[in-house]
Short mmCIF file of C-alpha atoms in Angstrom, two decimals:
data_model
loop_
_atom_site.label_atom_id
_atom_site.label_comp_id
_atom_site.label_asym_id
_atom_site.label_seq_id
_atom_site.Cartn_x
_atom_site.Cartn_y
_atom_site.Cartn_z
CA UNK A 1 -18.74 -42.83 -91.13
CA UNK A 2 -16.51 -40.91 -88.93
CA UNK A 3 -17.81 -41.10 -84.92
CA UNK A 4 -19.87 -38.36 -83.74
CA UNK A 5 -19.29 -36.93 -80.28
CA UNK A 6 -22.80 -36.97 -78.24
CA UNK A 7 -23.04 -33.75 -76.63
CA UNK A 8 -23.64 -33.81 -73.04
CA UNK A 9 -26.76 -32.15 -71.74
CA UNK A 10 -27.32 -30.58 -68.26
CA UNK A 11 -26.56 -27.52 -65.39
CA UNK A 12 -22.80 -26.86 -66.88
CA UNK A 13 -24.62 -26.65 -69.70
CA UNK A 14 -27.70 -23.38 -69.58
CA UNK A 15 -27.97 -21.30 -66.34
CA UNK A 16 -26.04 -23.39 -63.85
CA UNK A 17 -22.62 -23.11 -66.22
CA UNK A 18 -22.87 -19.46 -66.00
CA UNK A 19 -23.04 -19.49 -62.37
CA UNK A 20 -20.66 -21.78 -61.84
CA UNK A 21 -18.47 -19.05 -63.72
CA UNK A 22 -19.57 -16.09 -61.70
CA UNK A 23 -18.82 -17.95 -58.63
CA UNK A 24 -15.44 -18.26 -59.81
CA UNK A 25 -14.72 -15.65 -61.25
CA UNK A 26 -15.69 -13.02 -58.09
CA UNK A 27 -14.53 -16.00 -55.63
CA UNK A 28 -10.69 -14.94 -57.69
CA UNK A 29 -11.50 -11.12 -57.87
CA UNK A 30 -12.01 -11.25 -54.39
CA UNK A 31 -9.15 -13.68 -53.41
CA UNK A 32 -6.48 -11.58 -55.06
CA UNK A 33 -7.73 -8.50 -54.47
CA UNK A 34 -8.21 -8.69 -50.48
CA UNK A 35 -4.51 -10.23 -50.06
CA UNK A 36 -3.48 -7.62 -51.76
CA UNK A 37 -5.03 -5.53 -48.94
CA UNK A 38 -3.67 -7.80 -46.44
CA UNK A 39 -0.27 -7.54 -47.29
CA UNK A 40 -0.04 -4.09 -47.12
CA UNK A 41 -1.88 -3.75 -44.33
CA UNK A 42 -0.13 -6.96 -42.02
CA UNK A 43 1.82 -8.90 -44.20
CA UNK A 44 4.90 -7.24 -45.31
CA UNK A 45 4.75 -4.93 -41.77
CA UNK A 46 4.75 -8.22 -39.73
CA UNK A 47 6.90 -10.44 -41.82
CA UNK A 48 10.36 -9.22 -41.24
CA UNK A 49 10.45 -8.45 -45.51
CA UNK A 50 9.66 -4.73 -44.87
CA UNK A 51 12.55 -2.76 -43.44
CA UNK A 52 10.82 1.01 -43.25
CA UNK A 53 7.47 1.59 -43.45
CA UNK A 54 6.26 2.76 -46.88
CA UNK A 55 3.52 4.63 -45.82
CA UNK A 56 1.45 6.42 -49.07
CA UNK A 57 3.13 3.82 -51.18
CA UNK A 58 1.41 0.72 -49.39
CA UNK A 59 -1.74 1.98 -51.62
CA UNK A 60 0.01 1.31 -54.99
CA UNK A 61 -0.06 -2.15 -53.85
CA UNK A 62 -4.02 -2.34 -52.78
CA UNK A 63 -4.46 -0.34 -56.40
CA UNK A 64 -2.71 -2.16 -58.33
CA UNK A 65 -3.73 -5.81 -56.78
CA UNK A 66 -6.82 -4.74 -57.13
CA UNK A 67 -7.07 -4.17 -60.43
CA UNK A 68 -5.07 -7.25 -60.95
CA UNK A 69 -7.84 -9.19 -59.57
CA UNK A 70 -10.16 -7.74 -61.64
CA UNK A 71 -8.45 -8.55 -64.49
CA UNK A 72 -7.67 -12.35 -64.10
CA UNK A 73 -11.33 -12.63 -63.10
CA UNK A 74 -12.27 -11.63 -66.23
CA UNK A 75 -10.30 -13.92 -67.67
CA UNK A 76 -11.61 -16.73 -65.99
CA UNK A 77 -15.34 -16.27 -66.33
CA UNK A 78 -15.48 -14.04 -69.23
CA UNK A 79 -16.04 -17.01 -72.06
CA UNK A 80 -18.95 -18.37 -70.22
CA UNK A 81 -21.06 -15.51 -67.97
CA UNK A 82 -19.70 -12.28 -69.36
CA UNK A 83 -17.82 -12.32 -66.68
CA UNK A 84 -19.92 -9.89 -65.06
CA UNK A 85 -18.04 -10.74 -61.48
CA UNK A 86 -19.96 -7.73 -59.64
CA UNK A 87 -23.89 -7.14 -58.87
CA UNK A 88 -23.56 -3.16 -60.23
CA UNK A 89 -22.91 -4.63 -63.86
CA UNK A 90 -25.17 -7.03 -63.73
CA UNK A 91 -28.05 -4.70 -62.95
CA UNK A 92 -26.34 -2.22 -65.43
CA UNK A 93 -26.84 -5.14 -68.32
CA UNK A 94 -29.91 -5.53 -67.14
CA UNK A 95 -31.38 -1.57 -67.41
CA UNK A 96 -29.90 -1.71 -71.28
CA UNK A 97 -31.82 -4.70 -72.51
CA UNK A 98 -28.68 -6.32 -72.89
CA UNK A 99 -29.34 -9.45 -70.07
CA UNK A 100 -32.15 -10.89 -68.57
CA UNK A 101 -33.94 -9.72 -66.01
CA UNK A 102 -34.83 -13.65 -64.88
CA UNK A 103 -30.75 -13.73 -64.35
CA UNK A 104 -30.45 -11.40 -62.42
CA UNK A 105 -30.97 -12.44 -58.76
CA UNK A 106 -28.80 -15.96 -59.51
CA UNK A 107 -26.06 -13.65 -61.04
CA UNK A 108 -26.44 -11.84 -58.03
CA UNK A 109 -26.12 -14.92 -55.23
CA UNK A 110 -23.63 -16.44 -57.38
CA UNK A 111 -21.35 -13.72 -56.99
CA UNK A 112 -21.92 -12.82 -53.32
CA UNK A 113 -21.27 -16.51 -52.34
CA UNK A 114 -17.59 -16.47 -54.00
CA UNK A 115 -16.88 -12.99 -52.74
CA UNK A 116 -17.70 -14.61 -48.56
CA UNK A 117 -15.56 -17.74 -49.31
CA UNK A 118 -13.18 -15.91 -51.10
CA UNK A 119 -12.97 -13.80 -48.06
CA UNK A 120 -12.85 -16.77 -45.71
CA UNK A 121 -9.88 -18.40 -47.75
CA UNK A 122 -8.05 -15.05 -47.29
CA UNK A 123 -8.46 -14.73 -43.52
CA UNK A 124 -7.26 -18.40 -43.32
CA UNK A 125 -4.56 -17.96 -45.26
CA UNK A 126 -3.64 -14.53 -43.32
CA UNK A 127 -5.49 -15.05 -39.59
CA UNK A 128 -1.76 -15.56 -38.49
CA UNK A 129 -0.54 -11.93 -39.62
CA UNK A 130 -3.87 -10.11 -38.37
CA UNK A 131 -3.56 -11.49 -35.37
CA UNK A 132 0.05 -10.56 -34.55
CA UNK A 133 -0.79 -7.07 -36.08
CA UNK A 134 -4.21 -6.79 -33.39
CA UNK A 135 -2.28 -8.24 -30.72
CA UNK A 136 0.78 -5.56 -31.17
CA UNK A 137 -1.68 -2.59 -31.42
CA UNK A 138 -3.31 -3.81 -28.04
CA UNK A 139 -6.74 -4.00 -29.55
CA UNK A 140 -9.71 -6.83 -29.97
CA UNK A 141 -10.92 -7.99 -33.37
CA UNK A 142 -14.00 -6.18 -32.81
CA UNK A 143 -11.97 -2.42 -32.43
CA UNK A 144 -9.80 -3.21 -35.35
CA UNK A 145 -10.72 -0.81 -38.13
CA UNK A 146 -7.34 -1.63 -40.11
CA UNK A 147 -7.52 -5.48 -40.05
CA UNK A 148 -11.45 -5.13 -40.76
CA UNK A 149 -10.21 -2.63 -44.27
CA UNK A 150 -8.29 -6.17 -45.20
CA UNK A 151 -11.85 -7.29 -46.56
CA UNK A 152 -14.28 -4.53 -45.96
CA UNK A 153 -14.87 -0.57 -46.80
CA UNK A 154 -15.46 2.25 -44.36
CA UNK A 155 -15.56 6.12 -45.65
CA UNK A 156 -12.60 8.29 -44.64
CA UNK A 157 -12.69 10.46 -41.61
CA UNK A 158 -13.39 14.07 -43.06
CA UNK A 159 -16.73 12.88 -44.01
CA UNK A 160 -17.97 13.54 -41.08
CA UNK A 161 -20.15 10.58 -40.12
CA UNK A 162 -22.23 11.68 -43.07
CA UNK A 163 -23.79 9.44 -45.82
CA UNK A 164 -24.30 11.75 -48.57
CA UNK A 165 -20.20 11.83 -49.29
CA UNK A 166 -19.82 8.42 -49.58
CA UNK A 167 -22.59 7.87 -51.06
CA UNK A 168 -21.77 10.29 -53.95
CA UNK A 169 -18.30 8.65 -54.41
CA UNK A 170 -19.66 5.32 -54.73
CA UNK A 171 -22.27 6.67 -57.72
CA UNK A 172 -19.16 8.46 -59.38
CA UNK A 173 -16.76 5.50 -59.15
CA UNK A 174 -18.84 2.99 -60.22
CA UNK A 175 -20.60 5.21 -63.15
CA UNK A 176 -17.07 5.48 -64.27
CA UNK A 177 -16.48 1.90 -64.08
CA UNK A 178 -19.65 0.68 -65.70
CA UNK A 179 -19.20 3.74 -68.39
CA UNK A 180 -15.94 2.96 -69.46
CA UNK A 181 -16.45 -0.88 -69.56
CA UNK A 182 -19.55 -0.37 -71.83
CA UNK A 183 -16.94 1.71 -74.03
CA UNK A 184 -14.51 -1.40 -73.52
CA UNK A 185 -16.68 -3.84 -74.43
CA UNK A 186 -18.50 -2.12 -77.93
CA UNK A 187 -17.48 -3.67 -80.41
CA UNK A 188 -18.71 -0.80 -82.59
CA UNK A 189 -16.93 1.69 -80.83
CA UNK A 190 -13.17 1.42 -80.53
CA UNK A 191 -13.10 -1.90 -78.43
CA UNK A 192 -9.52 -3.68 -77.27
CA UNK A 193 -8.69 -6.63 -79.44
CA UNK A 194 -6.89 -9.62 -79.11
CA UNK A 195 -8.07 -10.68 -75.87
CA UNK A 196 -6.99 -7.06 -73.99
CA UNK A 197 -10.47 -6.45 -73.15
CA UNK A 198 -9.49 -7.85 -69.62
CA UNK A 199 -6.71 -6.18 -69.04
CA UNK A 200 -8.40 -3.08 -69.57
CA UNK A 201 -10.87 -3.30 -67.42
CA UNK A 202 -8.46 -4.35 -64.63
CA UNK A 203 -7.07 -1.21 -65.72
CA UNK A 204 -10.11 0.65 -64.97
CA UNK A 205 -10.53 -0.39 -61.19
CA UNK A 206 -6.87 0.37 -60.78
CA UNK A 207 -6.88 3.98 -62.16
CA UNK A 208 -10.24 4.44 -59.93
CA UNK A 209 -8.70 3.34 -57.02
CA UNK A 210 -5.76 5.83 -57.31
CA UNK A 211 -8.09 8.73 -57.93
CA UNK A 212 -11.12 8.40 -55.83
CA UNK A 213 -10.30 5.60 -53.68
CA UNK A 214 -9.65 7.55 -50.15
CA UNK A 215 -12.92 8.31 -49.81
CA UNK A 216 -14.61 5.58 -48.67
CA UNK A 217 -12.31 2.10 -50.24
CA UNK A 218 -13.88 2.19 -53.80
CA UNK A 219 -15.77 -0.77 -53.35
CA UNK A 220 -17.67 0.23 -56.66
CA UNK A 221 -19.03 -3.73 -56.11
CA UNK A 222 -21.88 -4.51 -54.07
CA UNK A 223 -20.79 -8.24 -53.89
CA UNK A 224 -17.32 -6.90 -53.00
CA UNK A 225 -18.41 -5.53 -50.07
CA UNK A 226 -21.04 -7.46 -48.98
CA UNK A 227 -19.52 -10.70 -49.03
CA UNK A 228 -16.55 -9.73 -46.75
CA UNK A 229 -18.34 -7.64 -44.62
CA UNK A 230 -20.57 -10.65 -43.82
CA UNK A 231 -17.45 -13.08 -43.42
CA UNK A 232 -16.05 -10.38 -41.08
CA UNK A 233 -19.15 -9.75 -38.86
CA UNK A 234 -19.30 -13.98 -38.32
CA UNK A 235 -15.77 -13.81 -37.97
CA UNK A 236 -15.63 -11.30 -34.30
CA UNK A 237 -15.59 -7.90 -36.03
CA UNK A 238 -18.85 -7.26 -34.78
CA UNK A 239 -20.36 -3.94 -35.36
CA UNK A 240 -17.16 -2.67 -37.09
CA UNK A 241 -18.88 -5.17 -39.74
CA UNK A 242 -22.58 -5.14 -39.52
CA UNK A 243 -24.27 -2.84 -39.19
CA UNK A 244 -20.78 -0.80 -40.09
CA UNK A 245 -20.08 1.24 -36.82
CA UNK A 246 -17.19 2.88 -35.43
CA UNK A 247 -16.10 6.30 -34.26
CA UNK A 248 -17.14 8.32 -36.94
CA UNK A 249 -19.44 6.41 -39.05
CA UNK A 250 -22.52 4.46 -38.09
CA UNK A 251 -24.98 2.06 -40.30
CA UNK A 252 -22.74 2.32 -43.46
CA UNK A 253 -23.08 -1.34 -44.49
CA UNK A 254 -25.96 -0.48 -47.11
CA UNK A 255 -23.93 2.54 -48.52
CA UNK A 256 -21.35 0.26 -50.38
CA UNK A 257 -24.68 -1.62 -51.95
CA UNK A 258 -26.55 1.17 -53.04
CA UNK A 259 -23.97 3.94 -54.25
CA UNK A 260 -22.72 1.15 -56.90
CA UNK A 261 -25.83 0.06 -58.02
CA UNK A 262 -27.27 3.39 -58.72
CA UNK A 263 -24.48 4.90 -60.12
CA UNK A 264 -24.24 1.09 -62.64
CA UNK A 265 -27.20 2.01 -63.83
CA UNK A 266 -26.01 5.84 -64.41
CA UNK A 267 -23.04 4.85 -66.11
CA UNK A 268 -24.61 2.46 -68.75
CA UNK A 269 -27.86 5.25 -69.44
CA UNK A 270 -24.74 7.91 -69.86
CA UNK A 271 -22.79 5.88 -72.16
CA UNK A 272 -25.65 4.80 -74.40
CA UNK A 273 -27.17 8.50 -74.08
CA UNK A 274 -23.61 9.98 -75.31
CA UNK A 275 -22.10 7.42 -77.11
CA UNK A 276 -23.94 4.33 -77.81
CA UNK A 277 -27.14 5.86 -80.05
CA UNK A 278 -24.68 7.36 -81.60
CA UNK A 279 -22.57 4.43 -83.09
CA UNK A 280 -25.55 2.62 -83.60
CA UNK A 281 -26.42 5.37 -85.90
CA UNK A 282 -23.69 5.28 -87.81
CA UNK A 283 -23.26 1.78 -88.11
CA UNK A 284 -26.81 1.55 -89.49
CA UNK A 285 -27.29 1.09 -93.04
CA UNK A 286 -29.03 4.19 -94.67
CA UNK A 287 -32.61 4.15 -95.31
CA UNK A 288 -33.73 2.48 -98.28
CA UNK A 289 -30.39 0.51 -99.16
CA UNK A 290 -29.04 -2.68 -97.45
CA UNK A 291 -25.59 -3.08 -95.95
CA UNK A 292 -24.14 -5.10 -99.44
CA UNK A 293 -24.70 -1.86 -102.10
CA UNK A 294 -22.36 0.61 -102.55
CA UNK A 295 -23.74 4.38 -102.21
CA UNK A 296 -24.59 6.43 -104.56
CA UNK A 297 -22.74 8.59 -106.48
#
């Protein structure tokens, strides 16, 4: 009789394994995607490897890393949590029936803690450049809205110091996200194969970040945000961080939170409303005959 493998029982195993995934999975999302940040924003200007300033262009490489990290970690946690990597999604899996509720709140704290130690690991790695870049503009940790954008959001300017703009871009950008993963992700629909699902979706947060990032960062991730912001505050950018103050904005840490979960839950009614009833429909046998006889006629 051939040897049988015993099968190893515990945490890796149920709940714990899938945490263990969405740790790792944002911890990467977050790793990548705030260097990418940092090297446009103190890297390349203070390493010597940037001759002229490339002004507009520096966002193609926040967009693009971005969506980057998105997709690699997808790709990391996707066989064993769904690879949810972002508290909006979650929740959005959670409105459709599709994941339950009980996971929820570990999903949640699984992926905040990666995003803050992600975070930390990047301002390790990169304390030396933000430094040199706070101590050329003549300004303290605490006034530096540009290192602070490394990990964090803040809206743009022209809003005003009001929260209804930035709130309404964070309910558009993530309703877009969460939409167009749903359509991603159907398998009834016209969803990637070969592995490309991903990709895609990195995809996504890349093509959102070149059309409605300005606004406010397109943090379209409440763990995104939170995470970082919270390294940052511990780490001396003080109000700049919590509760998100500077010249013209004031108490916008909760904006980034809310915006994406509301507009995750938007997204996912939308698609099913438009789109997801409707496959269903057609993928359901007709009344009265089972999926293995031929119609009629």
């Amino acid at each position: 009789m051939a040897e049988q493998t015993k099968r190893r029982h515990g945490y890796r195993e149920g709940l714990g394994g899938e945490l263990l995934a969405e740790f790792l999975g944002t911890f990467v999302l977050i790793l990548l995607g705030c260097a990418s940040v940092a090297v446009a924003v103190a890297g390349l200007p203070g390493s010597g490897r940037q001759s002229d300033a490339f002004g507009p262009a520096n966002w193609l490489i926040i967009a693009f890393g971005w969506g980057f990290a998105v997709v690699f970690g997808v790709y990391v946690a996707g066989g064993v949590s769904g690879a949810h990597i972002n508290p909006a999604v979650t929740l959005a899996f959670a409105v459709r029936r599709a994941f339950p509720w009980r996971k929820v709140v570990p999903y949640v704290f699984a992926q905040l803690v990666g995003a803050f130690l992600a975070a930390a690991l990047v301002f390790a790695t990169y304390s030396w450049a933000i430094n040199a870049f706070n101590a050329e503009a003549g300004l303290p940790r605490d006034r530096s809205l540009d290192t602070f954008a490394i990990f964090a959001t803040f809206p743009a300017e022209y809003f005003g110091g009001s929260w209804w703009g930035p709130l309404l871009d964070q309910i558009v950008g993530t309703a877009v996200l969460v939409l167009l993963i749903f359509a991603l992700i159907d398998a009834r629909n016209t969803a990637p194969a070969a592995n490309l699902g991903p990709f895609l979706i990195g995809m996504v947060v890349t093509v959102i970040g070149l059309t409605f990032g300005p606004n406010a960062g397109y943090a379209i991730n409440p763990a995104r945000d939170f995470g970082p912001r919270l390294w940052t505050y511990l780490s001396g950018w003080g109000d700049i961080a919590l509760p998100g103050s500077y010249q013209w904005f004031s108490w916008y840490f909760w904006v980034p939170i809310v915006g994406p979960l509301v507009g995750g839950v938007i997204g996912a009614v939308v698609y099913d409303l438009f789109i997801g009833h409707v496959v269903a429909a057609r993928t359901a046998p007709e009344p009265g005959r089972t999926t293995d006889q031929p119609p009629a006629g």
